[in-house]
Coordinates of C-alpha atoms in Angstrom, one line a residue:
Chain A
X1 CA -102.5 -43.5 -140.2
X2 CA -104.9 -40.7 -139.6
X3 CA -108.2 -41.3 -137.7
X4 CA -110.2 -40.0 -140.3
X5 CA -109.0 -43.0 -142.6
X6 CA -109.3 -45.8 -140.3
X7 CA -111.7 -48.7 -141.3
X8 CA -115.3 -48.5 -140.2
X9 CA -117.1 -50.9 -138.3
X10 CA -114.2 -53.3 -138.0
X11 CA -113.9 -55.4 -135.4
X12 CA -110.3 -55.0 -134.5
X13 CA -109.2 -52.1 -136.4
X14 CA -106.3 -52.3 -138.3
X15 CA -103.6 -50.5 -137.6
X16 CA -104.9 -48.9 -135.0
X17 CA -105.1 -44.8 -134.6
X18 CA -102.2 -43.1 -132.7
X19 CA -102.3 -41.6 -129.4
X20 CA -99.1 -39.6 -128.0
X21 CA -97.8 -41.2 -124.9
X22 CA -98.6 -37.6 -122.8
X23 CA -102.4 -38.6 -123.6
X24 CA -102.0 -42.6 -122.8
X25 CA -100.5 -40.9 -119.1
X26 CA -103.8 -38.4 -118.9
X27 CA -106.5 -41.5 -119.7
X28 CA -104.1 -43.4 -117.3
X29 CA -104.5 -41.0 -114.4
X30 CA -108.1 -40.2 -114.9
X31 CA -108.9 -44.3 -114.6
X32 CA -107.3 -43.7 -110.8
X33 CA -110.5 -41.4 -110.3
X34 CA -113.1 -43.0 -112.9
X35 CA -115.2 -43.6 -109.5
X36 CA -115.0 -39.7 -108.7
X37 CA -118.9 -39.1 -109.3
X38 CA -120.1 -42.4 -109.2
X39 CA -124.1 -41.9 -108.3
X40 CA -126.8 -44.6 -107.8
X41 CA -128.5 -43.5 -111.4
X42 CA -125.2 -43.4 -114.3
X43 CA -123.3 -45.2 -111.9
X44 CA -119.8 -45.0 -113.3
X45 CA -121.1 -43.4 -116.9
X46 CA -119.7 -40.0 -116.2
X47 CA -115.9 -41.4 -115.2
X48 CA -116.0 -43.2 -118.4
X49 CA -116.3 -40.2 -120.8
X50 CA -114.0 -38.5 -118.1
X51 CA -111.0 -41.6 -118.4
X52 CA -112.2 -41.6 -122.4
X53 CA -111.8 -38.0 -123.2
X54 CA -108.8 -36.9 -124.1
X55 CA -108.6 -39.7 -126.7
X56 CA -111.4 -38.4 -128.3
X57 CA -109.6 -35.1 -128.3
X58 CA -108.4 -36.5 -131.3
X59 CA -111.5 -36.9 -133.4
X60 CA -112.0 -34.9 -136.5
X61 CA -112.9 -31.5 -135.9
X62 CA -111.0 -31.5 -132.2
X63 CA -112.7 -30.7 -128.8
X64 CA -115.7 -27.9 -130.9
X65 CA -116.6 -30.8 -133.9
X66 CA -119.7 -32.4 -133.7
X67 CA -118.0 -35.9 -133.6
X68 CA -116.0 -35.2 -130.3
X69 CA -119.6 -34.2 -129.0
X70 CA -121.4 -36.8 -130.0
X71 CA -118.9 -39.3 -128.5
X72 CA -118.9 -37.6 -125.4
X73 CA -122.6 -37.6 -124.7
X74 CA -122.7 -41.7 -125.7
X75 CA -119.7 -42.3 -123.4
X76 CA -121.1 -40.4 -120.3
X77 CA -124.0 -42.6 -120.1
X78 CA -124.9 -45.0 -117.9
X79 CA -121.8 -47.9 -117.4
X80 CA -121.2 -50.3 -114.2
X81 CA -117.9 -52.4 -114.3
X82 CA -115.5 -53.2 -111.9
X83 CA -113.4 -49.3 -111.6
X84 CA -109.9 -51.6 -112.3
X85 CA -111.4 -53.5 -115.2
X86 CA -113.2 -50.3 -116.3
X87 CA -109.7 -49.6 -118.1
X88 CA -110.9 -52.2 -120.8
X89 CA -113.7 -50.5 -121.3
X90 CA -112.1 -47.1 -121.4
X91 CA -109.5 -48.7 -123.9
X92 CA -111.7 -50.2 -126.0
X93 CA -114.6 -47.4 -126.5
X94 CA -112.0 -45.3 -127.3
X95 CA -110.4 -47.3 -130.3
X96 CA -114.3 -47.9 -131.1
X97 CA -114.6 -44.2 -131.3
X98 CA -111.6 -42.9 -133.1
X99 CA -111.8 -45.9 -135.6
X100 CA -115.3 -44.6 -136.7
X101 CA -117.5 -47.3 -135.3
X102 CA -121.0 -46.7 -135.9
X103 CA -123.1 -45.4 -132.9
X104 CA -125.2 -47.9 -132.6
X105 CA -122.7 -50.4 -132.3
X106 CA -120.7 -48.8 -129.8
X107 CA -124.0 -48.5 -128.2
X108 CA -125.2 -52.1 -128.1
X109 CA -121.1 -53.0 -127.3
X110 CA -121.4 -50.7 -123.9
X111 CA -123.9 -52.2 -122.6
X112 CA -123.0 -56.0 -123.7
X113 CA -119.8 -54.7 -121.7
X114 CA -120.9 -54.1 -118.5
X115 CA -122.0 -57.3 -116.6
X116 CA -118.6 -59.1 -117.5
X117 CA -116.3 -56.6 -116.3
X118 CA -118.3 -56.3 -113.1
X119 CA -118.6 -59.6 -112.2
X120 CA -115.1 -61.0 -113.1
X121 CA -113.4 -57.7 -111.4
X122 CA -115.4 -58.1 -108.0
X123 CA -114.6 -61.9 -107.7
X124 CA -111.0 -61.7 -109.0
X125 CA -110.1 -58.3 -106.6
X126 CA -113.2 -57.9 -104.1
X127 CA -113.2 -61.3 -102.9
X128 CA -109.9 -62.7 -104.2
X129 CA -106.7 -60.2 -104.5
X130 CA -107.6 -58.3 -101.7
X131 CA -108.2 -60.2 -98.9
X132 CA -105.5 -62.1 -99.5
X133 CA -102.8 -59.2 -99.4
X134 CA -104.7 -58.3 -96.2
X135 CA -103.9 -62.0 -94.9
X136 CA -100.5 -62.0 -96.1
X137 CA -100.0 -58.3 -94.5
X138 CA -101.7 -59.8 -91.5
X139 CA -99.0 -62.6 -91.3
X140 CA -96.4 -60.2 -91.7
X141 CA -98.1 -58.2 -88.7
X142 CA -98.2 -61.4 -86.7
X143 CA -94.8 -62.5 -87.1
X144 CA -93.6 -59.2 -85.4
X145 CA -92.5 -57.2 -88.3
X146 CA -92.4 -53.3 -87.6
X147 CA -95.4 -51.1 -88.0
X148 CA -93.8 -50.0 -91.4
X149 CA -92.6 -53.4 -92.9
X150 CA -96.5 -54.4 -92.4
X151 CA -97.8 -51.5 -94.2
X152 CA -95.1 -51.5 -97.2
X153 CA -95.6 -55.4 -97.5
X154 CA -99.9 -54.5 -98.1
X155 CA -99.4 -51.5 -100.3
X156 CA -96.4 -53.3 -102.5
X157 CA -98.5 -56.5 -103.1
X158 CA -101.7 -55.0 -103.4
X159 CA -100.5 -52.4 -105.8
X160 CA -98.4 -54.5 -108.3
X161 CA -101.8 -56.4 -108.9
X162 CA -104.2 -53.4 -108.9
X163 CA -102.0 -51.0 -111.3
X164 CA -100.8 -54.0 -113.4
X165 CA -104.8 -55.1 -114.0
X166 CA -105.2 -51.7 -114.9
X167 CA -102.4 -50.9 -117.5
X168 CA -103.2 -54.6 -119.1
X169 CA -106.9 -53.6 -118.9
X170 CA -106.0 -50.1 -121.1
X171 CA -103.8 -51.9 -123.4
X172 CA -105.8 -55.1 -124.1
X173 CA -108.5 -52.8 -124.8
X174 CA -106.9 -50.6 -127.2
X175 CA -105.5 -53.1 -129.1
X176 CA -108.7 -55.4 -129.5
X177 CA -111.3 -52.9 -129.4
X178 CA -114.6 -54.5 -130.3
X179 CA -113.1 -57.7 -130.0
X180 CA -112.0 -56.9 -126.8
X181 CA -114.9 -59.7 -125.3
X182 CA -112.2 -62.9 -125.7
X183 CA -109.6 -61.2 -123.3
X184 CA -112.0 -61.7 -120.5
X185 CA -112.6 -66.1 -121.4
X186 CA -108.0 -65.4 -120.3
X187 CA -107.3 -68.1 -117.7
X188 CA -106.4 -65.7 -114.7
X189 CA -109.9 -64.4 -115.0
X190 CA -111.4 -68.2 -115.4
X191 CA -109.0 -69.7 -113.1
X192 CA -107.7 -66.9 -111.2
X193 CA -110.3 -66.4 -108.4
X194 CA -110.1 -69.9 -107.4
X195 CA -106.4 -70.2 -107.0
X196 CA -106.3 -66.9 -105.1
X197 CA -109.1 -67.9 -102.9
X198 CA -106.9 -70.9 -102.1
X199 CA -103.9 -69.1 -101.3
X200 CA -105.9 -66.6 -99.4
X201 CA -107.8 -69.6 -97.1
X202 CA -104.0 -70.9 -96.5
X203 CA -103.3 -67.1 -95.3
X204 CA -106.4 -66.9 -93.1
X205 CA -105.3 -69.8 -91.4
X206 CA -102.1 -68.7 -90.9
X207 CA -102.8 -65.2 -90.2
X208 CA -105.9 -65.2 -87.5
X209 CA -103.8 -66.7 -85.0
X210 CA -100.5 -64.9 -85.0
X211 CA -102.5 -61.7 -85.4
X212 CA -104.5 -62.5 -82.1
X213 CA -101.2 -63.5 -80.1
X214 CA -99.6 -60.4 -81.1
X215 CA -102.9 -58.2 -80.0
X216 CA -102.8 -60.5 -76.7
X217 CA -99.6 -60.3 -75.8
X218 CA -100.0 -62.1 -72.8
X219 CA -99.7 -65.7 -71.3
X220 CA -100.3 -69.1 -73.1
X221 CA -103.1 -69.9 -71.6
X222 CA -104.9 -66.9 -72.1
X223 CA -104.3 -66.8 -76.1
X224 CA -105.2 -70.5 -75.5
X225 CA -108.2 -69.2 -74.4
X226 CA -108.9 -66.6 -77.4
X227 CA -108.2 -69.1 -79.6
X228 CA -110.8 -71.4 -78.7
X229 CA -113.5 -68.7 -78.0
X230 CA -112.8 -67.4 -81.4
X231 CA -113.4 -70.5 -83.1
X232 CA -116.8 -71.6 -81.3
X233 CA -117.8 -67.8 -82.3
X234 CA -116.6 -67.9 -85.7
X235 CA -118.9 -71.1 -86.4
X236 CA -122.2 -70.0 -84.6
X237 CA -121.2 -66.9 -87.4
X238 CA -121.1 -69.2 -90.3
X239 CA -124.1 -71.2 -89.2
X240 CA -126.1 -67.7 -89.4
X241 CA -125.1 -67.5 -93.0
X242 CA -124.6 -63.8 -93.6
X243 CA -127.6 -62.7 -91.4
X244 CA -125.5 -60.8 -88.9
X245 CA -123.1 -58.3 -90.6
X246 CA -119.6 -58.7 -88.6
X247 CA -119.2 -55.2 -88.1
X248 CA -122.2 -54.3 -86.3
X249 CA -122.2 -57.5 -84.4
X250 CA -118.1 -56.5 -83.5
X251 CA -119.7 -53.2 -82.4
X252 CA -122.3 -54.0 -80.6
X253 CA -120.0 -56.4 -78.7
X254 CA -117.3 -54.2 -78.0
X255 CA -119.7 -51.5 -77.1
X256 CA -120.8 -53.6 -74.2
X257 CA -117.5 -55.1 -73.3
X258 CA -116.8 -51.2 -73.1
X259 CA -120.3 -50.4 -70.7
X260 CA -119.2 -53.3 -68.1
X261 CA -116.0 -52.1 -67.5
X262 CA -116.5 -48.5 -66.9
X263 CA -120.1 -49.6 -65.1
X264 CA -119.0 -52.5 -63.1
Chain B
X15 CA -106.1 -31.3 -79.5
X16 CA -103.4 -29.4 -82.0
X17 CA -103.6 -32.7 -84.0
X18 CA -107.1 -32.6 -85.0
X19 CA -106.1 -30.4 -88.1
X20 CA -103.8 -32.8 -89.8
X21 CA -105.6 -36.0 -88.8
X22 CA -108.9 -34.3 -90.4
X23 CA -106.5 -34.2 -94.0
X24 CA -105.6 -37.1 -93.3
X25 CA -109.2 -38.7 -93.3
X26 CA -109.7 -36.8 -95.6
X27 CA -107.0 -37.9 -98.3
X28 CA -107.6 -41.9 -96.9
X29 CA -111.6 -41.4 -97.0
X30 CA -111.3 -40.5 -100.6
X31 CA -109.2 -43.7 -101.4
X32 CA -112.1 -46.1 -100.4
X33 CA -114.1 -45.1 -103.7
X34 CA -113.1 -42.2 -105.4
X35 CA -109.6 -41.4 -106.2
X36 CA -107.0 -43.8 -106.7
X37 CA -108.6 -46.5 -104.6
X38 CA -104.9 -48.2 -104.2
X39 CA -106.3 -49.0 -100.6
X40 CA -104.4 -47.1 -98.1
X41 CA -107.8 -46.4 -97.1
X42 CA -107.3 -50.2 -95.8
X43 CA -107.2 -50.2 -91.8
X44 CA -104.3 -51.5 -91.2
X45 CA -102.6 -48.6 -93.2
X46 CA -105.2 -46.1 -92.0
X47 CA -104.6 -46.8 -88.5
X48 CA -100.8 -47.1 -88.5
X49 CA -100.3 -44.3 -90.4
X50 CA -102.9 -42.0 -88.0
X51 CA -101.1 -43.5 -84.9
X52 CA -97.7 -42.8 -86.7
X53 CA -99.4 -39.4 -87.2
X54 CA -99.9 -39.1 -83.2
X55 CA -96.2 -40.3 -82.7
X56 CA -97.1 -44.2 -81.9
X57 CA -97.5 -46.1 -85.0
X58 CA -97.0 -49.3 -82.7
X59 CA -100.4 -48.3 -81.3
X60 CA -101.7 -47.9 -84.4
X61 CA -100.7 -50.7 -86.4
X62 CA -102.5 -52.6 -83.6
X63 CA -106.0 -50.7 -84.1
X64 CA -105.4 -51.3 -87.7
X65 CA -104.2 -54.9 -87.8
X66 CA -107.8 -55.6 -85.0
X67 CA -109.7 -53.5 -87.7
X68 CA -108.3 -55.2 -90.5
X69 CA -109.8 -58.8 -89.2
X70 CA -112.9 -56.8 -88.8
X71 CA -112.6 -55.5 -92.4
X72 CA -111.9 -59.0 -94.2
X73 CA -115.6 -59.4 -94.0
X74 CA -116.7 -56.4 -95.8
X75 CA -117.0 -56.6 -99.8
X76 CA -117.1 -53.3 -101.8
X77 CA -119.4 -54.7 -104.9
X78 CA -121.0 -52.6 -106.6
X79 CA -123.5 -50.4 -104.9
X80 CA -123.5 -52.3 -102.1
X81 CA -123.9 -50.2 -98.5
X82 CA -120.7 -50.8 -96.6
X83 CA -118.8 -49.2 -93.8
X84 CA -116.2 -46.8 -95.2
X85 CA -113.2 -48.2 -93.4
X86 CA -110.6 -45.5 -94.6
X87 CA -111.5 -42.0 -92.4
X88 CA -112.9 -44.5 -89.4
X89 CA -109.6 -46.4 -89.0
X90 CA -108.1 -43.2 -89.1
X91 CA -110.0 -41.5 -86.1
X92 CA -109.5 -44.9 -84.5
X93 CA -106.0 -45.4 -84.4
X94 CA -105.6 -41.5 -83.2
X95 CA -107.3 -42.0 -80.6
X96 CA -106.0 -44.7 -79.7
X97 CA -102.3 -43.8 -80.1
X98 CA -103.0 -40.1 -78.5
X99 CA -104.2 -42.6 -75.4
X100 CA -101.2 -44.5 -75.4
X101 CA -101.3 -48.4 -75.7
X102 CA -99.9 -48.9 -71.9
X103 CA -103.4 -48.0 -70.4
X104 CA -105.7 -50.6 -70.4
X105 CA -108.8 -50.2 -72.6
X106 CA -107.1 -47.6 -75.1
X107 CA -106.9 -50.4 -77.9
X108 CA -110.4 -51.4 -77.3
X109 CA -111.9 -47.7 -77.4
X110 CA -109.6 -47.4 -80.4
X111 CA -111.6 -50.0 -82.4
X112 CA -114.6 -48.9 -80.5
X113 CA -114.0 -45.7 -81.9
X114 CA -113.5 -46.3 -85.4
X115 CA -116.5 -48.7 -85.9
X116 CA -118.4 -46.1 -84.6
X117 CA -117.0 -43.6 -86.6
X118 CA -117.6 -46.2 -89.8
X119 CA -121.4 -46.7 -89.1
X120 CA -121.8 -42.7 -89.8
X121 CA -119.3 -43.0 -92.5
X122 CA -120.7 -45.4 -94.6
X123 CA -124.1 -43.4 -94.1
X124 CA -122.6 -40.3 -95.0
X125 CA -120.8 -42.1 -98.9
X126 CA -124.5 -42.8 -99.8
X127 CA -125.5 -39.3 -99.0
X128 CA -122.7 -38.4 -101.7
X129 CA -123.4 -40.6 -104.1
X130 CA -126.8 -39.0 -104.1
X131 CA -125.7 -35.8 -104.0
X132 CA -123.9 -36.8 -106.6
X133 CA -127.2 -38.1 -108.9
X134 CA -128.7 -34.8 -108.0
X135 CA -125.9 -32.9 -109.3
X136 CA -125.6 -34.5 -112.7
X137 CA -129.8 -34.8 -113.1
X138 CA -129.3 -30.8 -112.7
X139 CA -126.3 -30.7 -115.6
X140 CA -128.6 -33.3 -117.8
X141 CA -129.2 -30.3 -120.6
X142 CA -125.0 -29.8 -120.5
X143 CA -124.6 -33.4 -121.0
X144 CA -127.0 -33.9 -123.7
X145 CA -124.8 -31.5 -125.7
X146 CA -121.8 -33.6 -125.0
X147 CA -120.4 -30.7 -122.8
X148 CA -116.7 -32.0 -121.9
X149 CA -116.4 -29.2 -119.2
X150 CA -119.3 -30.5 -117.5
X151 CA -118.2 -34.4 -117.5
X152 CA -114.9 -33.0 -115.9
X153 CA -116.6 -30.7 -113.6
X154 CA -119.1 -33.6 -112.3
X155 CA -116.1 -35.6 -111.9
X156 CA -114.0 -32.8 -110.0
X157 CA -117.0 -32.1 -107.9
X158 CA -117.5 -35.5 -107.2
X159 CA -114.0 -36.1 -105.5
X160 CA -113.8 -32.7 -103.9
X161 CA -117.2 -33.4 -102.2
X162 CA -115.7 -37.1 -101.1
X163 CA -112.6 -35.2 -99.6
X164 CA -114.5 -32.8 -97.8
X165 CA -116.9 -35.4 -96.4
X166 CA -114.6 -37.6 -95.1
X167 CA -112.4 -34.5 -93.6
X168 CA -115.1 -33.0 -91.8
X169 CA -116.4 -36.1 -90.7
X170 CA -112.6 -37.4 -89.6
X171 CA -112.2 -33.6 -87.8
X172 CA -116.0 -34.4 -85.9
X173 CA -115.7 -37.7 -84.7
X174 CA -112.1 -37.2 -83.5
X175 CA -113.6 -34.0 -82.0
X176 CA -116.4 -35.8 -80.1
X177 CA -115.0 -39.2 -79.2
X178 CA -111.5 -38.5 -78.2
X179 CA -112.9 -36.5 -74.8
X180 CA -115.1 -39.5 -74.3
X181 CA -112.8 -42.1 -74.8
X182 CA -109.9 -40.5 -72.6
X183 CA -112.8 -40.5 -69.8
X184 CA -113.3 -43.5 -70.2
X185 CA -110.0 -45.2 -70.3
X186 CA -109.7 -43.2 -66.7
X187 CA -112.4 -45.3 -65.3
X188 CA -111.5 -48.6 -67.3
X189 CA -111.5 -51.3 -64.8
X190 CA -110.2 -54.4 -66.4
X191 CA -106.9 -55.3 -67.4
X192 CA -104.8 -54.4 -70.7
X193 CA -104.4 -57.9 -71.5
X194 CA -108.3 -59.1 -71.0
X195 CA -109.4 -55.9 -73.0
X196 CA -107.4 -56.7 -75.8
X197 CA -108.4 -61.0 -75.4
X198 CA -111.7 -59.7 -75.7
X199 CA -111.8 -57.7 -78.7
X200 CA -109.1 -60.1 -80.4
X201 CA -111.7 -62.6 -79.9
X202 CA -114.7 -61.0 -81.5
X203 CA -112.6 -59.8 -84.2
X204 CA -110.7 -62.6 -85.2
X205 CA -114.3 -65.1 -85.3
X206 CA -115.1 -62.3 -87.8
X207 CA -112.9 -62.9 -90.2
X208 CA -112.6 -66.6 -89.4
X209 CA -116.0 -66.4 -90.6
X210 CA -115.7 -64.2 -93.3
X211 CA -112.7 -66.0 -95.1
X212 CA -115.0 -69.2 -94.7
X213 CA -117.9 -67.5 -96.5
X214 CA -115.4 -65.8 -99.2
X215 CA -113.7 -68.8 -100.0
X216 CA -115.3 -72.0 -99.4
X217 CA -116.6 -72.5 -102.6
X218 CA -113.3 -72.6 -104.3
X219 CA -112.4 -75.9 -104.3
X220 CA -110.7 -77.8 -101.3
X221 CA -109.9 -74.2 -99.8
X222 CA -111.1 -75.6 -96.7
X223 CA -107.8 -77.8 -96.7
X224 CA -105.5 -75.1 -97.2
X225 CA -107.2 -73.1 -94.4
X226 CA -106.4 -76.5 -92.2
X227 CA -103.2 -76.4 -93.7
X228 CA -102.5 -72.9 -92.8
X229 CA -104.0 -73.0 -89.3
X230 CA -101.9 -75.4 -88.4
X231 CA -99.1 -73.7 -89.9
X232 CA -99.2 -70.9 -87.8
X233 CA -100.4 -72.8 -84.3
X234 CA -97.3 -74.8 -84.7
X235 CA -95.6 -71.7 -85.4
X236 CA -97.2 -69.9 -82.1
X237 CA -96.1 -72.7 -80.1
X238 CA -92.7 -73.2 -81.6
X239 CA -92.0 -69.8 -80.4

């Protein structure tokens, strides 16, 4: 079915417009770089008519109509989302766009768009998904595996989950479009983050400990003795709830650890 | 110093995976810092940089436009250095991870600097935008990640520059032991992400009990051993 003929302001278009799979592979590789000139003003706005582009390619009139230009300028505006669960956006706007969508709806849908995708991505990958192939690469590292193993273990587990969120984000939001909303209420995003978090806390336990005898390397007594330290530091950390940032604090530590050695 | 050319490409390339482009995290530490020790011709040494950076790391969130330390050409310059040190001299893992969240203070400094940079550039291409100019969404974006690259290359080839002198003077008046240096900055880094996987995950229900779970897991492990 041509684009031109597609239902207007539909919901879920139906069928949907056609795309050739050499343009689903160019939106796919420009959603790996739909960060590229993310600013503190459009934030990711300019990625997004970037990743949506050569779908619009396809709009009546080609790259010099006036409908390919007005789509670019709405999708270039101001968006924030999580960069993997951008994809539904990216999906989505496009089969808005190519279905003939009015403007003002596409509008209104963008912006209705963006505080979902950002908070469900950061709390299902920020602080679920990837700490927890950290941990899991962490108990690999602690259990003696070779520098290699621990590095392909991270990038394998990580990367299943990041480029699968990303192809399911494209596709769910092709094939819904406007409707696109109800994919986010699916249970790995309700009840996703808290099973990860689970598993992750399991790995944390597991990992902190083999990762700091394998960094020690030395007697019992002495990793006896890290282990303990760590844990009376770790709580006076928790009890300053987030005032002291861990990496400044690990710096200005090490620094001096660093000074009384060379001074002393 | 005839590695300072490919480890500057290689911050480079692993700066620009922490936001940019494809952000499939080998930018993570404890890839960064094997791979730049590997790089250096002792990935051991550099896996440990990365693994003692990676505890560090656990803590730090990317959301949004939050300021955070951009962990990718830092781990980098830390486990060169700490690999071209050699892991047998006491002190070379701890100016290692010295090295790199040193390196990562600037770094993080020098991604908000782009991302305004990168404001300024498209306020300046508004006009071309208005018009629904697709070669100027494409150029923004290209300029974008070639100004990421070139940030975190220059800054990789800088710090590497400055701090690898430094820390091999250092390590030659290092007076305490290998084992007590690395005890040390095991411990601090390690509370960290104790601490940070409590604060990530506490909420989620009876996580505590799985972290219980799991410590004991692998102190009975530890001792089994």
């Amino acid at each position: 079915m041509s684009v031109a003929a597609a239902p207007r302001a539909a919901p879920v278009p139906s069928p949907a417009p056609r795309l050739s799979p050499w343009t689903w592979v160019t939106i796919f590789t420009r959603m790996l770089a739909v960060q590229g000139s993310w600013n503190y003003e459009t934030l990711i706005g300019n990625g997004i008519g970037f990743c949506v582009e050569p779908a619009l390619r396809a709009l009546p009139g080609g790259v010099h109509g006036d409908a390919f230009k007005a789509a670019m300028v709405r999708e270039s505006t101001y968006f924030n989302a999580h960069p993997y669960l951008a994809a539904v956006a990216v999906g989505a706007l496009a089969r808005a766009e190519l279905s003939g969508v009015p403007a003002e709806r596409i509008e209104r849908f963008r912006i209705a768009l963006c505080g979902p995708l950002g908070s469900v991505g950061d709390q299902l990958v920020w602080a679920g998904w990837l700490p927890f192939c950290s941990l899991v690469s962490l108990v690999a590292f602690g259990l003696g595996a070779r520098p290699l193993v621990v590095v392909l273990t991270f990038l394998a587990l990580y990367n299943a989950g990041h480029l699968a969120l990303r192809a399911w984000g494209l596709h769910v939001g092709w094939t819904r479009g406007l409707g696109v909303a109800s994919a986010l209420g699916n249970p790995v995003f309700r009840r996703g983050p808290a099973h990860v978090a689970r598993a992750a806390a399991a790995a944390a336990g597991f990992a902190i400990p083999l990762t700091a005898a394998r960094v020690v390397d030395g007697s019992a007594s002495l990793l006896a003795l890290v282990l303990g330290s760590l844990g009376v530091v770790a709580v006076l950390l928790v009890r300053l709830h987030g005032r002291v940032e861990g990496w400044k604090l690990s710096l200005v530590l090490i620094a001096l650890f660093a000074l009384i050695s060379v001074a002393r | 110093m005839r590695e300072l050319l490919p480890i500057s490409l290689l911050g480079g390339i692993l700066g620009l995976d922490v936001v940019t482009f494809p952000q499939s995290m080998i930018s993570r530490p404890l890839v960064a810092g094997t791979v730049a020790g590997a790089f250096v011709g002792d990935a051991t040494t550099g896996v440990l940089v990365g693994a003692t950076l990676e505890l560090i790391a656990l803590a730090t969130l990317p959301f949004g436009a939050s300021r955070y330390p951009e962990w990718g050409s830092s781990a980098v310059v830390g486990g060169a250095i700490a690999a071209a040190l050699h892991t047998g001299r006491a002190g070379a893992l701890t100016i290692g991870v010295l090295a790199a969240l040193a390196t990562a203070w600037v770094s993080g400094w020098s991604l908000v600097k782009l991302r305004q940079w990168n404001a300024w550039l498209a306020r300046r291409k508004r006009p071309a935008l208005d018009a629904g100019a697709r070669g100027t969404v494409i150029g923004l974006q290209l300029a974008g990640l070639t100004a990421d690259f070139v940030r975190a290359a220059l800054l990789t080839a800088i710090a590497y520059g400055l701090l690898f002198p430094v820390a091999h003077a250092t390590v030659g008046v290092w007076s305490f032991g290998d084992h007590v240096s690395r005890a040390v900055v095991v411990t601090i880094s390690g509370a960290v992400a104790a601490a940070a996987a409590w604060t990530i995950f506490h909420s989620a229900r009876h996580a505590r009990w799985y972290f219980a779970a799991g410590l004991a897991g692998g102190l009975l492990l530890l001792f089994a051993r």
